[in-house]
Amino acid sequence: MSRFFQRKAYNREDANSWERLFGKLLTPVEAFTRNSSASGILLIVCTLAALAIANSPWRDAYFHLLHQPVAVSFGEWRLEMSLHHWVNDGLMALFFYLVGLEIKHEVMVGELSSLSQAVLPIIAALGGMVAPALVYGAINAGGVGAAGWGIPMATDIAFAIAVLILLGDRIPAGLVTILVALAIVDDLGAVVVIALFYTEAIQVVPLLAALGCFALQLALNRFGVRKPWPYLLVAIVMWALMLFSGVHATIAGVLGALATPVRSLYNPEEFSREARKLLDKFDIYRRREQDFLESERLVGVLHTLHHGINQAQTPLQRLEHGLHDPVYFLIIPLFAFFNAGVTVDAAAIGSLVSHPVSLGVAAGLLFGKFGGVFGAIWLSVRFGVARLPAGVNFRHICGMGMLAGIGFTMSIFISELAFKGEDLLLNNAKIAILVASVIASLTGFLWLRAGHNGDSHS
């Protein structure tokens, strides 16, 4: 009786299927942007679902779910928070951990690794943070909503990349690179703003203990510990201590990421040599034992090779790759569902053009972001401080400046910190974030699409 695993040779269809499989291997940037576009679509779906439920007969059940208490206890120690806070303070720490990994990766080997590469996105990000804050501050100076100046500062990378992917080959690859680097610097700026300006009264003892955990992670790195689990376990303890210290707990995620090792166990030459030895063994065994199911030696070679591949990657790469999908396809959509549910009625819509918080957020995202990003890049190129990538012109930068006004995730996150306990201000800020992000998406998309069509006709 023949078995599937005992076929002596692959037919042409099998070979073609393998070729198609390996042909789908993507470069890291391509994989990142495609995943980001998919997560952006999921983010939109969860946002619309939250808005629909919050304005339906089920809104009471929705808000009851948000405030449902959940406790974790260990002996006499007990930590109880609402489900909403577990998402914002707990799960979002993993998002900030991934942000920290991405920042470290970009600084080590990416677009921020050299001054010549980093100048343009850093200048653009600084302009895109300062200008929106100034616009918001000008509208809300001395008012009840003055604390919300940090809300329009950040760009939502998942949404922005999703819009760029919809444009396909109508835009140059260099524009995607600039936007990704800009958003990463934006995230770093948002982390600094949260740590410095949206921190409550600080408890010194838990904070010092949390910093001790960070020092322990640095020591693990220094002594060559490459397994990710010790770092993650220490990071969990550091998160809890940060929570009790008064510093926002998500900062623990960024600190943990900064301590993650960037060196692999093998260098490329060693890995190549050892992998070839294993493949030679595999070929020897394969001539005598062609069934994976029955050959322990073939499977043993595969397991050893798999372990070697993991060791050849740096812990930073493994964690960045392993966390990307859970964060962007589970945590961020959950955050959107738990935070985007705002009541939209005639009064809320009217506040968009009358309430200073709504006006400040919308104007900051739509005008401050665009003016800050475009103006900073134009000035830096005009005075020879930086230069545009090949294929990118100022029409592209103009469209990117519009897309930078998509605040969403980080803007909503900061609004929760700025207006804690101020339901009216928080609701106004969230509605303005949603409306401004939609307008920024549409204007940026239509501008870049129209610009490409104009080039095609010319």
Coordinates of C-alpha atoms in Angstrom, one line a residue:
M1 CA 0.0 0.0 0.0
S2 CA 1.6 3.3 -1.1
R3 CA 2.0 6.2 1.3
F4 CA 2.0 9.9 0.7
F5 CA 5.4 10.4 2.3
Q6 CA 7.0 7.5 0.3
R7 CA 6.6 8.9 -3.2
K8 CA 10.0 8.5 -4.9
A9 CA 9.9 11.8 -6.9
Y10 CA 8.0 15.0 -7.1
N11 CA 6.0 15.5 -10.3
R12 CA 6.2 18.8 -12.2
E13 CA 3.1 20.1 -10.4
D14 CA 4.7 19.5 -7.0
A15 CA 7.9 21.3 -8.2
N16 CA 5.8 24.3 -9.4
S17 CA 3.9 24.5 -6.2
W18 CA 7.2 24.6 -4.2
E19 CA 8.6 27.2 -6.6
R20 CA 5.4 29.3 -6.1
L21 CA 5.8 28.9 -2.3
F22 CA 9.4 30.1 -2.2
G23 CA 8.6 32.8 -4.8
K24 CA 6.2 34.3 -2.2
L25 CA 9.1 34.9 0.3
L26 CA 9.1 38.7 1.0
T27 CA 11.7 41.1 2.0
P28 CA 11.2 42.4 5.6
V29 CA 9.9 45.8 4.4
E30 CA 7.4 44.1 2.0
A31 CA 6.2 41.8 4.7
F32 CA 5.9 44.6 7.2
T33 CA 3.9 46.9 4.9
R34 CA 1.6 44.1 3.8
N35 CA 0.9 43.1 7.4
S36 CA 0.4 46.7 8.4
S37 CA -2.1 47.2 5.6
A38 CA -4.1 44.1 6.7
S39 CA -4.0 45.2 10.3
G40 CA -5.1 48.7 9.3
I41 CA -8.2 47.2 7.6
L42 CA -8.9 45.2 10.8
L43 CA -8.4 48.3 12.8
I44 CA -11.1 50.1 10.7
V45 CA -13.5 47.2 11.2
C46 CA -13.1 47.2 15.0
T47 CA -13.4 51.0 15.2
L48 CA -16.7 50.9 13.2
A49 CA -18.0 48.0 15.3
A50 CA -17.3 50.0 18.5
L51 CA -19.0 53.1 17.1
A52 CA -22.0 51.1 15.9
I53 CA -22.4 49.3 19.3
A54 CA -21.9 52.5 21.3
N55 CA -24.7 54.2 19.4
S56 CA -27.1 51.2 19.4
P57 CA -29.5 49.7 22.0
W58 CA -26.6 47.6 23.2
R59 CA -24.5 50.6 24.3
D60 CA -25.2 49.9 28.0
A61 CA -23.9 46.4 27.7
Y62 CA -20.8 47.7 25.9
F63 CA -19.9 50.3 28.5
H64 CA -20.7 47.8 31.3
L65 CA -18.1 45.4 29.7
L66 CA -15.5 48.2 29.6
H67 CA -15.9 48.8 33.3
Q68 CA -16.1 45.1 34.3
P69 CA -13.5 44.6 37.1
V70 CA -10.8 42.0 36.6
A71 CA -8.4 41.0 39.4
V72 CA -5.1 39.1 39.5
S73 CA -3.9 38.0 43.0
F74 CA -0.9 36.1 44.3
G75 CA -1.1 35.4 48.1
E76 CA -1.9 38.7 49.8
W77 CA -0.9 40.7 46.7
R78 CA -3.8 41.8 44.5
L79 CA -4.2 43.9 41.4
E80 CA -7.7 44.9 40.3
M81 CA -8.5 47.1 37.3
S82 CA -11.4 47.4 34.9
L83 CA -11.2 45.5 31.6
H84 CA -10.7 48.8 29.8
H85 CA -7.6 49.6 32.0
W86 CA -6.2 46.1 31.5
V87 CA -6.3 46.7 27.8
N88 CA -4.9 50.2 28.0
D89 CA -2.3 49.7 30.7
G90 CA -1.6 46.0 30.3
L91 CA -1.9 44.8 26.7
M92 CA -0.7 48.1 25.3
A93 CA 2.6 47.6 27.1
L94 CA 3.3 44.9 24.5
F95 CA 2.5 47.4 21.8
F96 CA 5.0 49.8 23.3
Y97 CA 7.5 46.9 23.7
L98 CA 7.2 46.3 20.0
V99 CA 7.6 50.0 19.4
G100 CA 10.8 50.0 21.4
L101 CA 12.1 47.0 19.4
E102 CA 11.3 48.7 16.1
I103 CA 13.1 51.9 17.3
K104 CA 16.2 50.0 18.4
H105 CA 16.2 48.0 15.1
E106 CA 15.9 51.2 13.0
V107 CA 18.7 52.9 15.1
M108 CA 21.0 49.9 14.8
V109 CA 20.6 48.9 11.1
G110 CA 17.6 50.7 9.6
E111 CA 16.7 54.1 8.3
L112 CA 17.9 55.8 11.5
S113 CA 21.3 54.0 11.6
S114 CA 23.3 56.8 10.0
L115 CA 23.0 60.5 10.2
S116 CA 22.5 61.0 6.5
Q117 CA 19.6 58.5 6.5
A118 CA 18.1 59.7 9.8
V119 CA 18.1 63.4 9.2
L120 CA 15.1 63.6 6.9
P121 CA 12.6 61.5 9.0
I122 CA 13.8 63.0 12.3
I123 CA 13.3 66.5 11.1
A124 CA 10.0 65.6 9.6
A125 CA 8.9 63.9 12.8
L126 CA 10.0 66.9 15.0
G127 CA 8.1 69.3 12.7
G128 CA 5.1 66.9 12.8
M129 CA 5.1 66.9 16.6
V130 CA 5.8 70.5 17.5
A131 CA 3.4 72.1 15.0
P132 CA 0.3 70.2 16.0
A133 CA 1.0 70.8 19.7
L134 CA 1.4 74.5 19.0
V135 CA -1.9 74.6 17.0
Y136 CA -3.8 72.8 19.7
G137 CA -2.2 75.0 22.4
A138 CA -3.1 78.2 20.5
I139 CA -6.8 77.2 20.5
N140 CA -6.9 75.8 24.1
A141 CA -4.4 78.1 25.9
G142 CA -5.6 78.5 29.5
G143 CA -8.8 76.5 28.9
V144 CA -10.1 73.4 30.5
G145 CA -8.7 71.3 27.7
A146 CA -5.1 72.7 27.8
A147 CA -3.7 69.3 29.0
G148 CA -4.6 67.7 25.6
W149 CA -1.8 69.3 23.7
G150 CA 0.0 66.0 23.2
I151 CA -3.1 64.3 21.5
P152 CA -2.4 65.4 17.8
M153 CA 1.3 64.7 17.9
A154 CA 1.6 61.1 16.7
T155 CA 0.9 59.3 13.4
D156 CA -0.8 55.9 13.3
I157 CA 1.5 53.8 11.2
A158 CA -0.9 50.9 10.5
F159 CA -3.6 53.2 9.1
A160 CA -1.1 55.3 7.1
I161 CA 0.6 52.3 5.6
A162 CA -2.8 50.8 4.7
V163 CA -3.6 53.9 2.6
L164 CA -0.2 53.8 0.9
I165 CA -0.7 50.1 0.0
L166 CA -4.0 50.9 -1.6
L167 CA -2.1 53.2 -3.9
G168 CA 0.2 50.3 -5.0
D169 CA 2.9 51.2 -7.5
R170 CA 1.5 54.8 -7.9
I171 CA 4.0 55.9 -5.2
P172 CA 7.8 55.4 -5.0
A173 CA 9.1 52.9 -2.4
G174 CA 11.2 55.7 -0.9
L175 CA 8.0 57.5 0.3
V176 CA 6.9 54.4 2.3
T177 CA 10.4 54.2 3.8
I178 CA 10.2 57.9 4.9
L179 CA 6.7 57.5 6.4
V180 CA 7.7 54.3 8.3
A181 CA 10.8 56.0 9.8
L182 CA 8.8 59.2 10.5
A183 CA 6.1 57.2 12.4
I184 CA 8.8 55.4 14.4
V185 CA 10.4 58.6 15.5
D186 CA 6.9 59.9 16.2
D187 CA 6.2 57.0 18.5
L188 CA 9.5 57.7 20.3
G189 CA 8.4 61.3 20.8
A190 CA 5.0 60.1 22.1
V191 CA 6.7 57.8 24.6
V192 CA 8.8 60.7 25.9
V193 CA 5.8 63.0 26.1
I194 CA 3.8 60.3 28.1
A195 CA 6.7 59.7 30.5
L196 CA 7.4 63.4 31.2
F197 CA 4.0 65.1 30.9
Y198 CA 1.3 62.5 31.5
T199 CA 2.7 60.9 34.6
E200 CA 0.8 61.1 37.9
A201 CA 2.4 61.5 41.4
I202 CA 5.5 59.4 41.5
Q203 CA 6.1 56.7 44.2
V204 CA 9.9 56.6 44.6
V205 CA 10.3 53.0 46.0
P206 CA 8.4 51.2 43.2
L207 CA 10.1 53.4 40.6
L208 CA 13.5 52.5 41.9
A209 CA 12.6 48.8 42.0
A210 CA 11.4 49.1 38.3
L211 CA 14.7 50.7 37.3
G212 CA 16.5 47.9 39.2
C213 CA 14.6 45.4 36.9
F214 CA 15.8 47.4 33.9
A215 CA 19.4 47.2 35.2
L216 CA 18.9 43.5 35.6
Q217 CA 17.9 43.2 32.0
L218 CA 20.9 45.2 30.9
A219 CA 23.1 42.8 33.0
L220 CA 21.5 39.8 31.3
N221 CA 22.3 41.3 28.0
R222 CA 25.9 42.1 29.1
F223 CA 26.5 38.5 30.2
G224 CA 25.3 37.0 26.9
V225 CA 21.8 35.7 27.8
R226 CA 20.1 35.2 24.5
K227 CA 16.9 33.4 25.4
P228 CA 13.9 35.8 25.3
W229 CA 12.1 34.4 28.3
P230 CA 14.3 35.9 31.1
Y231 CA 13.8 39.3 29.6
L232 CA 10.1 38.9 29.3
L233 CA 9.7 37.7 32.9
V234 CA 11.7 40.6 34.3
A235 CA 9.7 42.9 32.0
I236 CA 6.4 41.7 33.6
V237 CA 7.7 42.5 37.1
M238 CA 9.0 45.9 35.9
W239 CA 5.5 46.6 34.3
A240 CA 3.8 45.9 37.7
L241 CA 6.3 48.1 39.6
M242 CA 5.8 50.9 37.0
L243 CA 2.1 50.7 37.5
F244 CA 2.4 51.2 41.2
S245 CA 5.0 53.9 40.8
G246 CA 2.7 56.3 39.0
V247 CA 4.8 56.4 35.8
H248 CA 2.6 55.0 33.0
A249 CA 3.1 51.3 32.9
T250 CA 3.6 51.1 29.1
I251 CA 7.0 52.8 29.6
A252 CA 8.2 49.5 31.0
G253 CA 7.6 48.0 27.5
V254 CA 9.9 50.5 25.9
L255 CA 12.6 50.1 28.5
G256 CA 12.4 46.3 28.2
A257 CA 12.8 46.5 24.5
L258 CA 15.9 48.8 24.8
A259 CA 17.6 46.0 26.9
T260 CA 16.9 43.3 24.3
P261 CA 20.1 41.8 22.8
V262 CA 21.0 42.7 19.2
R263 CA 23.8 40.1 18.7
S264 CA 23.1 36.5 17.5
L265 CA 24.9 33.4 18.8
Y266 CA 26.4 32.7 15.3
N267 CA 27.9 35.0 12.7
P268 CA 26.8 34.5 9.1
E269 CA 30.0 32.5 8.2
E270 CA 29.6 30.1 11.1
F271 CA 26.0 29.6 10.4
S272 CA 26.6 28.9 6.7
R273 CA 29.3 26.4 7.6
E274 CA 27.2 24.5 10.2
A275 CA 24.1 24.6 8.0
R276 CA 26.0 23.1 5.0
K277 CA 27.3 20.3 7.3
L278 CA 23.7 19.5 8.4
L279 CA 22.4 19.5 4.8
D280 CA 25.2 17.2 3.8
K281 CA 24.1 14.8 6.5
F282 CA 20.6 15.2 5.4
D283 CA 21.5 14.2 1.8
I284 CA 23.3 11.1 3.1
Y285 CA 20.4 10.0 5.2
R286 CA 17.9 10.8 2.5
R287 CA 19.5 8.3 0.1
R288 CA 18.7 5.5 2.5
E289 CA 15.6 6.8 4.3
Q290 CA 13.2 8.8 2.3
D291 CA 10.3 8.8 4.7
F292 CA 10.2 11.7 7.3
L293 CA 7.6 9.9 9.3
E294 CA 9.9 6.9 9.9
S295 CA 13.3 8.4 9.9
E296 CA 14.4 9.8 13.2
R297 CA 17.7 10.9 11.7
L298 CA 16.1 13.0 9.0
V299 CA 13.8 14.6 11.6
G300 CA 16.8 15.1 13.9
V301 CA 18.7 17.0 11.3
L302 CA 15.6 19.2 10.6
H303 CA 15.2 20.0 14.3
T304 CA 18.9 20.9 14.7
L305 CA 18.7 23.1 11.6
H306 CA 15.6 24.8 12.9
H307 CA 17.3 25.4 16.3
G308 CA 20.4 26.8 14.5
I309 CA 18.2 29.1 12.4
N310 CA 16.6 30.5 15.6
Q311 CA 20.1 31.0 17.2
A312 CA 21.4 32.8 14.0
Q313 CA 18.7 35.4 14.4
T314 CA 19.2 38.0 17.1
P315 CA 16.7 38.0 20.1
L316 CA 15.6 41.4 18.9
Q317 CA 14.7 40.0 15.5
R318 CA 12.9 37.0 16.9
L319 CA 10.8 39.0 19.4
E320 CA 10.0 41.7 16.8
H321 CA 8.9 39.0 14.3
G322 CA 7.0 37.0 17.0
L323 CA 5.2 40.0 18.5
H324 CA 4.2 41.8 15.3
D325 CA 1.1 39.7 14.4
P326 CA -0.3 39.4 18.0
V327 CA 0.2 43.1 18.6
Y328 CA -1.2 44.4 15.2
F329 CA -3.9 41.7 14.7
L330 CA -5.1 41.3 18.3
I331 CA -4.0 44.0 20.8
I332 CA -4.4 47.1 18.6
P333 CA -7.8 46.0 17.3
L334 CA -8.9 45.3 20.9
F335 CA -7.6 48.7 21.9
A336 CA -9.7 50.2 19.1
F337 CA -12.8 48.3 20.1
F338 CA -12.4 49.3 23.8
N339 CA -11.6 53.0 23.1
A340 CA -13.4 54.1 19.9
G341 CA -16.9 53.5 21.2
V342 CA -18.1 57.1 21.6
T343 CA -21.6 58.4 21.6
V344 CA -22.3 60.4 18.4
D345 CA -25.3 62.7 18.5
A346 CA -26.3 66.2 17.3
A347 CA -24.5 67.8 20.3
A348 CA -21.3 65.8 19.7
I349 CA -21.3 66.7 16.0
G350 CA -21.9 70.3 16.8
S351 CA -19.0 70.3 19.2
L352 CA -16.6 69.6 16.3
V353 CA -16.9 73.2 15.2
S354 CA -17.6 74.8 18.5
H355 CA -15.7 73.1 21.4
P356 CA -12.0 74.1 21.7
V357 CA -10.8 70.6 22.4
S358 CA -12.4 69.2 19.2
L359 CA -11.2 72.1 17.2
G360 CA -7.7 71.8 18.6
V361 CA -7.4 68.1 18.0
A362 CA -8.8 68.3 14.4
A363 CA -6.8 71.4 13.5
G364 CA -3.7 69.9 15.0
L365 CA -4.0 66.7 13.0
L366 CA -5.1 68.2 9.7
F367 CA -3.2 71.5 9.6
G368 CA -0.5 71.2 12.2
K369 CA 0.7 67.8 11.0
F370 CA 0.6 68.7 7.4
G371 CA 2.3 72.1 7.9
G372 CA 4.9 70.6 10.3
V373 CA 5.9 67.6 8.2
F374 CA 5.9 69.4 4.8
G375 CA 7.4 72.6 6.1
A376 CA 10.2 70.8 8.0
I377 CA 11.2 68.7 5.0
W378 CA 11.0 71.6 2.6
L379 CA 13.2 73.8 4.7
S380 CA 15.7 71.0 5.3
V381 CA 16.0 70.2 1.6
R382 CA 16.0 73.9 0.7
F383 CA 19.0 74.6 3.0
G384 CA 20.9 71.4 2.1
V385 CA 20.5 69.7 5.5
A386 CA 18.8 66.7 3.9
R387 CA 17.8 65.4 0.5
L388 CA 14.8 63.5 -0.8
P389 CA 15.1 59.8 -1.7
A390 CA 15.3 58.8 -5.4
G391 CA 11.9 59.0 -7.1
V392 CA 10.3 61.1 -4.3
N393 CA 9.3 64.7 -5.0
F394 CA 7.5 67.4 -3.0
R395 CA 4.1 66.4 -4.4
H396 CA 4.7 63.0 -2.7
I397 CA 5.8 64.8 0.5
C398 CA 2.6 66.9 0.4
G399 CA 0.5 63.7 0.3
M400 CA 2.6 62.1 3.0
G401 CA 2.1 65.2 5.2
M402 CA -1.7 64.7 4.8
L403 CA -1.5 61.1 5.7
A404 CA 0.6 62.0 8.8
G405 CA -2.5 63.5 10.2
I406 CA -3.9 60.0 10.8
G407 CA -3.5 60.0 14.6
F408 CA -5.9 57.3 15.9
T409 CA -4.1 54.7 18.1
M410 CA -1.5 56.9 19.9
S411 CA -3.8 60.0 19.8
I412 CA -6.6 58.1 21.5
F413 CA -4.2 56.6 24.0
I414 CA -2.9 60.1 25.0
S415 CA -6.4 61.5 25.1
E416 CA -7.2 58.8 27.8
L417 CA -4.3 60.1 29.8
A418 CA -4.9 63.8 29.3
F419 CA -8.7 63.7 30.1
K420 CA -8.9 61.0 32.7
G421 CA -12.2 61.4 34.5
E422 CA -13.3 64.2 32.1
D423 CA -15.9 62.3 30.0
L424 CA -17.1 65.3 28.0
L425 CA -13.6 66.4 27.0
L426 CA -12.6 62.8 26.3
N427 CA -15.6 62.2 24.1
N428 CA -15.0 65.4 22.1
A429 CA -11.3 64.5 21.6
K430 CA -12.1 61.0 20.4
I431 CA -14.7 62.2 17.9
A432 CA -12.3 64.8 16.6
I433 CA -9.5 62.1 16.3
L434 CA -11.8 59.8 14.3
V435 CA -13.1 62.5 12.0
A436 CA -9.7 64.1 11.4
S437 CA -8.1 60.7 10.7
V438 CA -10.8 59.8 8.1
I439 CA -10.3 63.2 6.4
A440 CA -6.5 62.9 6.5
S441 CA -6.8 59.4 4.9
L442 CA -9.1 60.5 2.1
T443 CA -7.3 63.7 1.3
G444 CA -3.9 62.0 1.3
F445 CA -5.1 59.1 -0.8
L446 CA -6.9 61.3 -3.4
W447 CA -3.9 63.7 -3.6
L448 CA -1.4 61.0 -4.3
R449 CA -3.7 59.2 -6.7
A450 CA -4.5 62.4 -8.6
G451 CA -0.8 63.2 -8.8
H452 CA 0.0 59.8 -10.3
N453 CA -2.8 60.2 -12.9
G454 CA -1.4 63.6 -13.8
D455 CA 2.0 62.1 -14.3
S456 CA 0.6 59.3 -16.5
H457 CA -1.3 61.8 -18.7
S458 CA 1.7 64.0 -19.1

